Each structure stands twice: as structure tokens, then as C-alpha cells.
XYZ file of C-alpha atoms in Angstrom:
513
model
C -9.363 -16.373 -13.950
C -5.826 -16.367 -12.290
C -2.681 -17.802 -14.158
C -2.738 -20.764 -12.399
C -5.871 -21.562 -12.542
C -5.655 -20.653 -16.192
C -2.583 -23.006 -16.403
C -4.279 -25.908 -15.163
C -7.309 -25.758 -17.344
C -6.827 -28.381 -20.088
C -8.207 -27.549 -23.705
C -11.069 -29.195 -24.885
C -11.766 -31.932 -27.693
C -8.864 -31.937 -30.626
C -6.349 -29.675 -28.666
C -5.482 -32.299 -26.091
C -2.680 -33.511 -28.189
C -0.785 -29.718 -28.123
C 2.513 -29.062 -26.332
C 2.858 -26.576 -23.932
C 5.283 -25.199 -26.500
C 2.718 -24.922 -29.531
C 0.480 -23.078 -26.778
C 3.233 -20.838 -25.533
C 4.278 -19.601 -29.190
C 0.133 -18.739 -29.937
C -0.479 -16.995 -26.403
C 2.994 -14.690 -27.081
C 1.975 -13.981 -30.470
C -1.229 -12.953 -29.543
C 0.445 -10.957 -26.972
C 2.737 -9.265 -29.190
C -0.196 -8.570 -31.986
C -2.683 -6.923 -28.855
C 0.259 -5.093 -27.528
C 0.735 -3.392 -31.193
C -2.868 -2.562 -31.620
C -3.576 -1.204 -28.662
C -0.949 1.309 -28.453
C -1.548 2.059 -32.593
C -5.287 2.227 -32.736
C -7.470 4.554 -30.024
C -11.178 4.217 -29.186
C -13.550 1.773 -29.718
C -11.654 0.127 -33.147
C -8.738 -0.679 -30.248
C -11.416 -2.302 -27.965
C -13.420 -4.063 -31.227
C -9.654 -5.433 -31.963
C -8.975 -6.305 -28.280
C -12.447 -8.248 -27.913
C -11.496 -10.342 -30.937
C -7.534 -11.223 -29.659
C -9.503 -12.369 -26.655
C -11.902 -14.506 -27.972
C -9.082 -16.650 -30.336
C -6.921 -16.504 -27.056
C -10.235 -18.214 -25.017
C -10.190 -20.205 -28.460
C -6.442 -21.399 -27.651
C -6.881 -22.142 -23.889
C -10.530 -23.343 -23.388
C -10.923 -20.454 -20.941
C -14.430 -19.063 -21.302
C -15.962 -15.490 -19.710
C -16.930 -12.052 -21.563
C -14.169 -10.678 -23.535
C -14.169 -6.807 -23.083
C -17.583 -4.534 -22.750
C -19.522 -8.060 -23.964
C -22.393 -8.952 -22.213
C -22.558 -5.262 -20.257
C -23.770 -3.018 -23.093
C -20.824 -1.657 -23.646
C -20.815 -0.073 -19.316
C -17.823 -1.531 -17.823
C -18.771 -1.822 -14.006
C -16.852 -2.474 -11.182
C -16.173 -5.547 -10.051
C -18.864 -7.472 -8.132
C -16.100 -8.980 -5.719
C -14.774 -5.690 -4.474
C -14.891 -5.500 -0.901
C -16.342 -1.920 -0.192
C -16.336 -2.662 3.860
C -14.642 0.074 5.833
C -11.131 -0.450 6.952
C -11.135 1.099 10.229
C -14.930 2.088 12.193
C -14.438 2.015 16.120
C -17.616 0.265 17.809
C -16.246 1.254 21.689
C -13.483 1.638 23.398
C -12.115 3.577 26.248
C -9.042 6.578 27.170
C -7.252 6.822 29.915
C -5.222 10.564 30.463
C -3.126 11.665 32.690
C -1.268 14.700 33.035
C 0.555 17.877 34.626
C 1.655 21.493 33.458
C 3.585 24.001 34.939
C 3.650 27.914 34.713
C 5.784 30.377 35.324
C 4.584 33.945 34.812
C 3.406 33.457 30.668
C 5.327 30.704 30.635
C 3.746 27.452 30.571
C 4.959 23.532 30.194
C 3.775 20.175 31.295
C 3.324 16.479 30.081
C 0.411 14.172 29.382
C -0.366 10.555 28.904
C -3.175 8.922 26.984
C -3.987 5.345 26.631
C -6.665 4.171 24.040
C -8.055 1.015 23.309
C -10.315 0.181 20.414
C -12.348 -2.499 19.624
C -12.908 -2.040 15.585
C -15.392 -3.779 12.946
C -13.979 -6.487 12.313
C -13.282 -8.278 15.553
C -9.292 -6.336 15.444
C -7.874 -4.627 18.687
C -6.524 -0.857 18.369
C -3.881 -0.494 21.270
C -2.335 3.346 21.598
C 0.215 4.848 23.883
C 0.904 8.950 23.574
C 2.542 10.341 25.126
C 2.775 14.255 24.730
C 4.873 17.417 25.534
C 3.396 20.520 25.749
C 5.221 24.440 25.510
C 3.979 27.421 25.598
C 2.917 31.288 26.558
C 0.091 32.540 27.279
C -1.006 36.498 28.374
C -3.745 38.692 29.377
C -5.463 41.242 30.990
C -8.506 41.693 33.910
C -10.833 44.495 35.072
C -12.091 44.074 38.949
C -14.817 46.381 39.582
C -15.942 46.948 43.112
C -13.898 47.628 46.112
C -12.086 44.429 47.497
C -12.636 45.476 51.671
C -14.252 44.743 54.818
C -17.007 47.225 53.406
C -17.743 45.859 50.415
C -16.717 42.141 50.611
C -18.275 41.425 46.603
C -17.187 42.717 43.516
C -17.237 42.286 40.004
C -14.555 41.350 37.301
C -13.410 40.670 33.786
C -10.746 38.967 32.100
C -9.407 38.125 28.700
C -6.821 35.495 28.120
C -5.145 34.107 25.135
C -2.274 31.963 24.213
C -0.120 29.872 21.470
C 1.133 26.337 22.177
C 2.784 23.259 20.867
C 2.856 20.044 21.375
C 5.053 16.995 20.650
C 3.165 13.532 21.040
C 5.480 10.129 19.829
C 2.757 7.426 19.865
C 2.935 3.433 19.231
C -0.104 1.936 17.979
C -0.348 -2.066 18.329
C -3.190 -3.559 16.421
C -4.041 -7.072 17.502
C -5.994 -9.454 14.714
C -8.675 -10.460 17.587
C -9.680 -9.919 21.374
C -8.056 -13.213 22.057
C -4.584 -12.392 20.805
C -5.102 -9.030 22.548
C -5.901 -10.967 25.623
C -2.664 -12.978 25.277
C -0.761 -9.761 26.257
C -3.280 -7.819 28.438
C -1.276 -8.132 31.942
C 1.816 -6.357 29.455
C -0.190 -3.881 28.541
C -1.626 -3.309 32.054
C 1.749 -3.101 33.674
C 3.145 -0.987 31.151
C -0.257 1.470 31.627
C 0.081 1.547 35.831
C 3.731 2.507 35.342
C 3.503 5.122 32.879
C 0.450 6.614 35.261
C 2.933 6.536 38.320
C 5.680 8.252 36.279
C 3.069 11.003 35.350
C 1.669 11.492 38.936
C 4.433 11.048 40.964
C 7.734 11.965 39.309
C 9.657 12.040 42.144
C 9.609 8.345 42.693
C 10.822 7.694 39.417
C 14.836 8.276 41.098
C 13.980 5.842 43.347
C 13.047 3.261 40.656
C 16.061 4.340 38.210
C 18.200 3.832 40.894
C 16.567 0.346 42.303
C 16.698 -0.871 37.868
C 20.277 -0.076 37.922
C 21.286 -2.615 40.795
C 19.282 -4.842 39.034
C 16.557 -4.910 42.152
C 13.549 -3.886 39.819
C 12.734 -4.414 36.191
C 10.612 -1.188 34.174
C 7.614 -3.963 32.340
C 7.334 -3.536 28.983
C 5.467 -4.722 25.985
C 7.003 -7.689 24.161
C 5.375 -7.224 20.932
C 6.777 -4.786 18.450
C 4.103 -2.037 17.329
C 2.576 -1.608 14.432
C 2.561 1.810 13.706
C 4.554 4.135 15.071
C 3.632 7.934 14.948
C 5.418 11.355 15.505
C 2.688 13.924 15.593
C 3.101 17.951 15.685
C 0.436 20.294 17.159
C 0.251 23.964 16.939
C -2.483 26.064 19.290
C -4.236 28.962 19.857
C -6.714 29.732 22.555
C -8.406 32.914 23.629
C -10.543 32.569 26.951
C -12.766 35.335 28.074
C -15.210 35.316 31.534
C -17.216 37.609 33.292
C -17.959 36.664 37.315
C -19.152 38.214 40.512
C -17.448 37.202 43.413
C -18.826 37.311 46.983
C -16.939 35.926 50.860
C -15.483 37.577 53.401
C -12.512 40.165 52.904
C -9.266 38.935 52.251
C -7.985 41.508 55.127
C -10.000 39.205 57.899
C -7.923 36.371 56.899
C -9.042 33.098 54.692
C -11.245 33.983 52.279
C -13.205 31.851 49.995
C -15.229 32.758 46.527
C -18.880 32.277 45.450
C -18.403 33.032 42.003
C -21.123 33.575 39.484
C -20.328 34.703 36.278
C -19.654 33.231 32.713
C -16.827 31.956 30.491
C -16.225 31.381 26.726
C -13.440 29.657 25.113
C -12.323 29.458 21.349
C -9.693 26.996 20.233
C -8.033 27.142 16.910
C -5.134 24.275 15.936
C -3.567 22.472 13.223
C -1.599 19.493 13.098
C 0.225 17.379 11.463
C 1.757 13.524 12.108
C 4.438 10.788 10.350
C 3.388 7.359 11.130
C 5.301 4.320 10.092
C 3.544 1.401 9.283
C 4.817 -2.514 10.014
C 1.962 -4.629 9.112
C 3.473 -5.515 5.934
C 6.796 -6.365 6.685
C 7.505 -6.689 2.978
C 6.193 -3.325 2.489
C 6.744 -1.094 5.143
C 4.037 2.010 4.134
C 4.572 5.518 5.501
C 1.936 8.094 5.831
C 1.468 11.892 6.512
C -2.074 13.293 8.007
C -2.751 17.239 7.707
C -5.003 18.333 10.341
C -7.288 20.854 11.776
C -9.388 21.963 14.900
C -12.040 24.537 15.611
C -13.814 24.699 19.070
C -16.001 26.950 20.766
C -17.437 26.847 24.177
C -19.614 28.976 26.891
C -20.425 28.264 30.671
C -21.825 29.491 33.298
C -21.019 28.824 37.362
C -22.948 29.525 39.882
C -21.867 28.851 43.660
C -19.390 25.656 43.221
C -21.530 23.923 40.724
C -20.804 24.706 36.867
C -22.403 23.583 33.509
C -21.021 24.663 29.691
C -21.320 23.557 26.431
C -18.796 23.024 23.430
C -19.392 22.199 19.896
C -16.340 21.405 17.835
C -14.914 20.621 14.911
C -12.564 18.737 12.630
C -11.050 17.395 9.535
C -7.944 16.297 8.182
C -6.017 14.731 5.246
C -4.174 11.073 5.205
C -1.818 10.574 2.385
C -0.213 7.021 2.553
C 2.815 5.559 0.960
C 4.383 2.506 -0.343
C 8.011 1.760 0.535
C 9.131 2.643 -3.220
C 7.215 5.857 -2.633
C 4.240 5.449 -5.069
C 1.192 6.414 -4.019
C -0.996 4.000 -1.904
C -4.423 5.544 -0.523
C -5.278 9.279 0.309
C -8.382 9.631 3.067
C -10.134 12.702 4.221
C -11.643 12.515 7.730
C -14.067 14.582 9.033
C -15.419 15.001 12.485
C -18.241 17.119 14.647
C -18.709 17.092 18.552
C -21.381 18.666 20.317
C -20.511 18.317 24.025
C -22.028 19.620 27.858
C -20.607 19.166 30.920
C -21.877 19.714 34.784
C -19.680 19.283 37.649
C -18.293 21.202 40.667
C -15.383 24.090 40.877
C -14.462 24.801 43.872
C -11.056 27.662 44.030
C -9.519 29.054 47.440
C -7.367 32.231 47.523
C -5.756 33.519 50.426
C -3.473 36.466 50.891
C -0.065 35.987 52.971
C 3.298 37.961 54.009
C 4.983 36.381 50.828
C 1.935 36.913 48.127
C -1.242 35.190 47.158
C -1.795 32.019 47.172
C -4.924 29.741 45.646
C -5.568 26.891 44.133
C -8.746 24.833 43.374
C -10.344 21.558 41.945
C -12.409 20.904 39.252
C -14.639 17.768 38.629
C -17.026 16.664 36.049
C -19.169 14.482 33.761
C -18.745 15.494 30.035
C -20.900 14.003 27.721
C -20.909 14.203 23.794
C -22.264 13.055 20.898
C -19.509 13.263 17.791
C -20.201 11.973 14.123
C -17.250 11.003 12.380
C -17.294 10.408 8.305
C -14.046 8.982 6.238
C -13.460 8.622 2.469
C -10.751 6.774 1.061
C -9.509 6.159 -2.634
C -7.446 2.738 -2.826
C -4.647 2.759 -6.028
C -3.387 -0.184 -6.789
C -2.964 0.116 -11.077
C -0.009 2.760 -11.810
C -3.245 4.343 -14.082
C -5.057 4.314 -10.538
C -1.131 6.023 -8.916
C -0.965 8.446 -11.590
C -4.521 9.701 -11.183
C -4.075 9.954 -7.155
C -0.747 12.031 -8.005
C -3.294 14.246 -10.673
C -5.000 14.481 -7.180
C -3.194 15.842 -4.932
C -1.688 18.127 -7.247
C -5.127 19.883 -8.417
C -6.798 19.820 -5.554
C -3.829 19.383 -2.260
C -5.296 18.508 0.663
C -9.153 19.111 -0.357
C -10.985 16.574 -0.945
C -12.613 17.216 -4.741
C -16.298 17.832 -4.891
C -16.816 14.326 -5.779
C -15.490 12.635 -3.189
C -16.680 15.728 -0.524
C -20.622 14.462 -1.423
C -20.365 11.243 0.076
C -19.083 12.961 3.195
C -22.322 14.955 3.731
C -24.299 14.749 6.635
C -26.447 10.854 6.217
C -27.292 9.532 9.597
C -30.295 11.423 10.057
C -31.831 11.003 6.495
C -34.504 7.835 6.383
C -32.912 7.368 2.721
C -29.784 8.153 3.926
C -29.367 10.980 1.294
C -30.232 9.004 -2.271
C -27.911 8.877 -5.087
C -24.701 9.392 -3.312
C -22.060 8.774 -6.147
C -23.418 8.248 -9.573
C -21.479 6.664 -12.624
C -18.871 9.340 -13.731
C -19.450 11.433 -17.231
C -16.791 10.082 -19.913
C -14.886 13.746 -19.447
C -15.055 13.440 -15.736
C -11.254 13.554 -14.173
C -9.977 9.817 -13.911
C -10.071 9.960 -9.488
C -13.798 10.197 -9.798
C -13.701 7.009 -11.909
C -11.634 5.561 -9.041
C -13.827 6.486 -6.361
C -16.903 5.227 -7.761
C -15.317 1.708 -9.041
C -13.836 0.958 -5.512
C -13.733 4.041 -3.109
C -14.849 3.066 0.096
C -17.004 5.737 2.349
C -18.117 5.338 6.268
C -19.972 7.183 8.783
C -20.477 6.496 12.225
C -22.131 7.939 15.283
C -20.689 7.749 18.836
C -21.794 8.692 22.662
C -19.030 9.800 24.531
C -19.045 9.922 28.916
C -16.268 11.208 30.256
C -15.239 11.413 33.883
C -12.699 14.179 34.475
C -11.237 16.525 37.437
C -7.931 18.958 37.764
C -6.173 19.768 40.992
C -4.506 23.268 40.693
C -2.340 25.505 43.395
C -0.776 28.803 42.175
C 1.683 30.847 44.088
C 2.013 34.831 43.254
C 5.263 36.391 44.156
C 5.904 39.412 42.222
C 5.578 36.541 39.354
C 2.748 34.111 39.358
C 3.497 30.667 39.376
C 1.355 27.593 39.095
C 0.977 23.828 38.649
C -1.978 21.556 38.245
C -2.572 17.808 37.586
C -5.355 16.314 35.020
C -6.988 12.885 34.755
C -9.557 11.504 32.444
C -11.313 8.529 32.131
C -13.455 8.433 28.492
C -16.225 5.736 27.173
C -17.275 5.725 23.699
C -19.752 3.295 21.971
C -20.847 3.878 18.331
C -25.000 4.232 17.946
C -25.367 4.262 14.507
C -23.299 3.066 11.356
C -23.605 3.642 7.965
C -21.522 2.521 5.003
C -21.497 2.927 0.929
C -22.582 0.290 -0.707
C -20.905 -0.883 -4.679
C -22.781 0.519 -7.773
C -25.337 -2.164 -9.081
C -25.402 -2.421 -13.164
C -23.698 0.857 -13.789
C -25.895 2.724 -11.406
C -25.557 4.527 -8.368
C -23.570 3.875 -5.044
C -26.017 4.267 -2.247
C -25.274 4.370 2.108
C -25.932 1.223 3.733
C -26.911 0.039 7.223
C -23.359 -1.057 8.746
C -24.635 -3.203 11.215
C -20.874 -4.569 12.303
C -19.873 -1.329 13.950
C -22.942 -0.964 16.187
C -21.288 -1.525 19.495
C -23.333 -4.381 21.620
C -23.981 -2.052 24.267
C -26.196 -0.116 21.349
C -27.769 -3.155 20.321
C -28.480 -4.127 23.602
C -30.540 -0.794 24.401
C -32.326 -0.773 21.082
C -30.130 2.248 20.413
């Protein structure tokens, strides 16, 4: 019962006569009595001593309920109102990228442009703008074999490539309460998204417009709404490529030339990364938080003529400690994330040999599609017992999610009984986060399918030192197949996956997916 509801409750029979004074004096004295035998007396004679306070307290007041472990045999469980639903599952959405990078001999730079939009659980809007800046080198090292002449127009070749990157990405994140309130500022949001794509594909023009917003002849749209969170991120890369082709056309020396190339390619991706986001949903508590992250991809392809296929299976997981404004401890959640991807489309490059060099170029197009499973656990601390043990945390186990927690992140989707037992009641020595995470952690799994239309336009110039440029778009669908969520313990027993029916996206409903 709350204070004021306990405050309102009038005593029964003979007590209707007290004062508020006579009950004030009883309630602080029973207060100051508990207080000393709690901290005085350990174990269960502390608890027999607390159970008895309470029941001359409910005595006092009229209030009624179990006092302590009565009425549970002596299992305290966790309470039956605890909302366990996920706080952030994605049923669809789409991404928008755009983008361009520049090279100069192993030097490479360039900018790109996502836009995301979310449509989450529970009926919210997830609005993000990133923008990101890219540096790096790169280096390697080919093998033709063959001659290259009018004799012996094919050959054969190898080449090994690798390189080390980083990128800078400042997002803003709006999160709207409903569709409708998103709706309210839709034609923002699409102004602001056409002009960012017209910076990014044709930067030249963007004099022009600084020059017509000075005289006042042209106003830059922007969004009127503050965001909600707003996010510097950090990304370090490493890549190695490696392919394998046969080339065939006629001989540079007759003039144009133009490639049938079949041969092979394989990519590995390594990269870690790490954001700040600030957080103004609670204006009264403005939260900060800090995600650790990491990515592992592989892939291997084949082309043959202009068409191409490959395949990439990837991986990820990070780390997402968030903070209070006074800098206690909030919630810590581990992510985790696998991609299995294959995409068929058309490459088509041109190289040419002139007076100055050679020059090339090419385009790229294709249909990617991929099915990714993504699984979260979060532990909640609101208690500073609840603080201290998320501090104990972090500072046995960093950024690793304990084994505890790391079972409820195994693979369930495919399991008919979605993996049994998934969190059982803690022993009395366990450490006090795995009391935590059973009482109120919250655990989610979803599955997605992923289309996504893409294409690059690319010229290169060699001159004694290469130089290059290419543009990038990207157009991505996702819609969540299958959803699965932990459920509370039941009478002391185990927490169990669920059926999350609310982040099935319609369009998965609506094909019996």
C-alpha cells in the first residue's frame, strides 16, 4: 500500500477516536525500535522481530497484507506487478543511406548519411539521423598472370588488400510516443531527409544554397522538436579483401577495352566501437550512457560475366552501461546480434588506357537479403542494494555479461520449448546481480528479414598515383518474424521465454509468417 493510500485508511472499531498525533508518536516508535533491531540482530531472529513490528504497526493503522516471508513459505518472490515487457523490440522499419568516399593513392576519406525509422512494440516511433565521417588507409599487393596483348587478350590475376579506418558518426534520435504524434511532424522530417540527401549527392550546390540562406532568399528546413537522445559514436576498422579472377576482352593496345571477369572474392571485417548518448526523456533526470561494441564479418563471392552472387555471415555484441544524472548506476544491457546474408546483382567495371594513365570505373547493383536474430538482456537498479550490486558487476565481470545473465541470451527461437528452465531461483550464496536478474531482469529475442536495395557508382583515375571516388545508396526493409520474451518466475520457480506477440510486425502476421 502507498503512503497515501495508507494515510487515508481510517482505523477500525475503538481507534476512531485517536489523533493523528497519538498515531504519529506509535508509527515513529515503531520505527525507531525496527530500525535498532534490524541493524543489531542478523538472520532470521531480525526477520521473526521485523514480522512482529509489522503486524502491531497493521495493528495501529488498520492496514492489512502479509508481514514479511508470511503466507510464501518463507520464498520471497518477485513481485507479481513487475512489468517484464521489453523496452525496446523493433517490429519494421526502414534505412535510407547515402554516401561518397574519396582516395588518393592509400589514402582514403568520404561521408555518409543514414536515416532510420522504427516502429517499436509498443505503438512508439524511433526517428535517427547519422551522419558519419570516415578516414583512412588502405594497401596491397596483385599478381597478373598471363600476357596482357593482342596475342593473348585473357589473363589471370590475384590480389590482396587490407586496411584500418575510423569513423566519426554524431546522431540525434527522436522517439515519438505514437504514429500519430510522429505523423504531426512527418513533412519536417521529410524535408530535413531530401536536403541532407542533396547535400550528400551533390555538394557543389550546397554554395549556391549558403549563399541564397544568407540573403535571406531560402530557408535550410529543420526539425522543430528537440531530440531525445543525442549520440557521439567512435568506430575503429580493419578489413582484409582477397580475390582471384580471370579476365577476358579485347587488348587494351586496340583501344577500349572491357572485362569479363570470373573469379572469386573474400572479405573479413574486424571493428570495435564505442558511443556517448545523452538522454532527454526525463527532463528531471537527464541519463547518460556508454555502449562498448564489437563486429566480426566474413564473406565470399563469386562473379561470373557482369552478374555476381556472395554470401556474408556476421556478427555482433556489445555492452550498454546507463547513468543517472547524479551518476549512480541505472541499467547495464548486453546485446547480441547474428546476420546471415546473400546478395545477387550485376558488376559491370570499364578500364581504358590513355596518354595521361588508366582510367576505369564501374557500377555495382544489388538485392541483399538477410535474416539477423538479435537477443538483449537488461538488469534494472532502482534500490542503492540493487546500485551497489550493478557496481559489484561491472567490476568482476567488465563488460561480460556473467554466466547467469549470458543463459538467457542463448539461441531460443528455434526450440518448440523455447529452451526450458531459462533462469531458475538463485542459490542463497549466489552473487546478489543474479538475484536481480531473476526478480526483475527483463530478456528479448527477436527475428528479422532484411531486403535491401543497393548500387555504387565508381571512376578511378591512375596517374603515377591512383585516385578514385565513388558514390553509395541504400534503401533497407526490415520486419521482425518471430518474437520471444521472458516471462516472471511463478511461486519461486523458474523464468521461462514467452511468445511476444506485440513485436510481430503485421506484414508477418499477415503472411502467416
Amino acid at each position: 500500500m502507498t503512503p497515501e493510500g495508507a494515510a487515508r485508511r481510517r482505523a477500525p472499531g475503538g481507534d476512531r477516536g485517536a489523533s493523528f498525533t497519538q498515531y504519529a508518536a506509535v508509527v515513529l516508535c515503531i520505527a525507531a525500535i525496527a530500525g535498532a533491531v534490524l541493524v543489531s540482530v542478523p538472520g532470521k531472529t531480525g526477520d521473526l522481530f521485523s514480522t512482529a513490528l509489522c503486524r502491531i504497526q497493521q495493528a495501529v493503522t488498520g492496514d492489512e497484507g502479509p508481514c514479511g516471508d508470511e503466507g510464501d513459505g518463507g520464498d520471497q518472490e518477485a513481485d507479481p506487478e513487475y512489468d517484464y515487457t521489453p523496452l525496446y523490440c523493433v517490429k519494421d522499419g526502414t534505412k535510407e543511406t547515402y554516401g561518397y568516399s574519396l582516395s588518393l593513392g592509400i589514402f582514403k576519406w568520404g561521408q555518409e548519411y543514414s536515416y532510420a525509422k522504427e516502429n517499436l512494440s509498443d505503438g512508439s516511433v524511433v526517428v535517427t539521423f547519422v551522419p558519419t565521417t570516415e578516414v583512412g588507409v588502405a594497401g596491397g599487393a596483385g599478381w597478373d598472370f598471363g600476357k596482357k596483348n593482342a596475342d593473348a587478350p585473357a589473363h589471370a590475376g590475384a590480389t590482396v588488400e587490407g586496411g584500418v579506418s575510423a569513423k566519426l558518426s554524431p546522431g540525434m534520435t527522436y522517439i515519438f510516443k505514437s504514429k500519430e504524434e510522429y505523423e504531426k511532424f512527418a513533412d519536417e522530417v521529410d524535408a530535413a531527409i531530401a536536403e541532407e540527401q542533396n547535400r550528400q549527392m551533390n555538394p557543389r550546390g550546397q554554395t549556391g544554397l549558403a549563399i541564397a540562406e544568407f540573403f535571406g532568399v531560402y530557408e535550410r528546413p529543420e526539425i522543430t522538436v528537440q531530440p531525445t537522445i543525442r549520440t557521439a559514436t567512435l568506430q575503429l576498422e580493419a578489413s582484409g579483401d582477397a580475390g582471384i579472377g580471370v579476365w577476358a576482352g579485347p587488348a587494351a593496345e586496340k583501344g577500349d577495352s572491357w572485362n569479363m571477369n570470373l573469379g572469386a572474392q573474400g572479405n573479413v571485417t574486424v571493428s570495435g566501437k564505442f558511443d556517448k548518448s545523452t538522454w532527454y526523456d526525463d527532463p528531471k533526470n537527464i541519463k547518460t550512457s556508454e555502449t562498448y561494441g564489437w563486429t566480426g564479418s566474413g564473406s565470399l563471392g563469386a562473379t561470373a560475366l557482369a552478374a555476381h552472387a556472395d554470401g556474408e555471415l556476421s556478427w555482433s555484441g556489445g555492452t550498454r552501461i546507463m547513468r543517472n544524472e547524479d551518476g549512480s548506476l541505472d541499467s547495464i544491457r548486453y546485446i547480441a546480434a547474428a546476420e546471415g546474408s546473400y546478395t545477387v546483382g550485376i558488376d559491370k567495371q570499364n578500364e581504358r588506357k590513355n596518354k595521361d594513365g588508366l582510367d576505369g570505373g564501374g557500377i555495382s547493383a544489388g538485392k541483399k537479403q538477410t535474416k539477423s536474430v538479435t537477443q538483449m538482456v537488461q538488469l534494472d537498479f532502482d534500490t542503492p542494494e540493487e546500485k551497489a550490486a550493478g557496481e559489484k558487476l561491472i567490476e568482476e565481470h567488465g563488460l561480460v555479461p556473467p554466466p547467469y545473465v549470458s543463459n538467457a541470451m542463448a539461441d531460443q527461437l528455434g526450440e518448440e520449448d523455447y529452451g526450458g528452465d531459462i533462469a531458475e531461483k538463485p542459490a542463497d550464496d549466489a552473487p546478489p546481480w543474479d538475484e536481480v536478474f531473476y526478480e526483475k531482469g527483463r530478456a528479448w529475442q527477436y527475428a528479422s528479414d532484411v531486403e535491401t536495395d543497393q548500387g555504387e557508382l565508381a571512376a578511378k583515375i591512375k596517374m603515377g598515383l591512383q585516385f578514385g571516388g565513388s558514390v553509395n545508396w541504400a534503401l533497407e526493409e526490415r520486419n521482425t518474424t518471430d518474437a520471444l520474451m521472458l516471462a516472471g518466475p511463478e511461486d519461486g520457480g523458474p523464468r521461462r521465454f514467452i511468445e511476444y506477440a506485440d513485436c510481430v510486425s503485421d506484414q508477418a502476421k499477415e503472411e502467416g509468417r
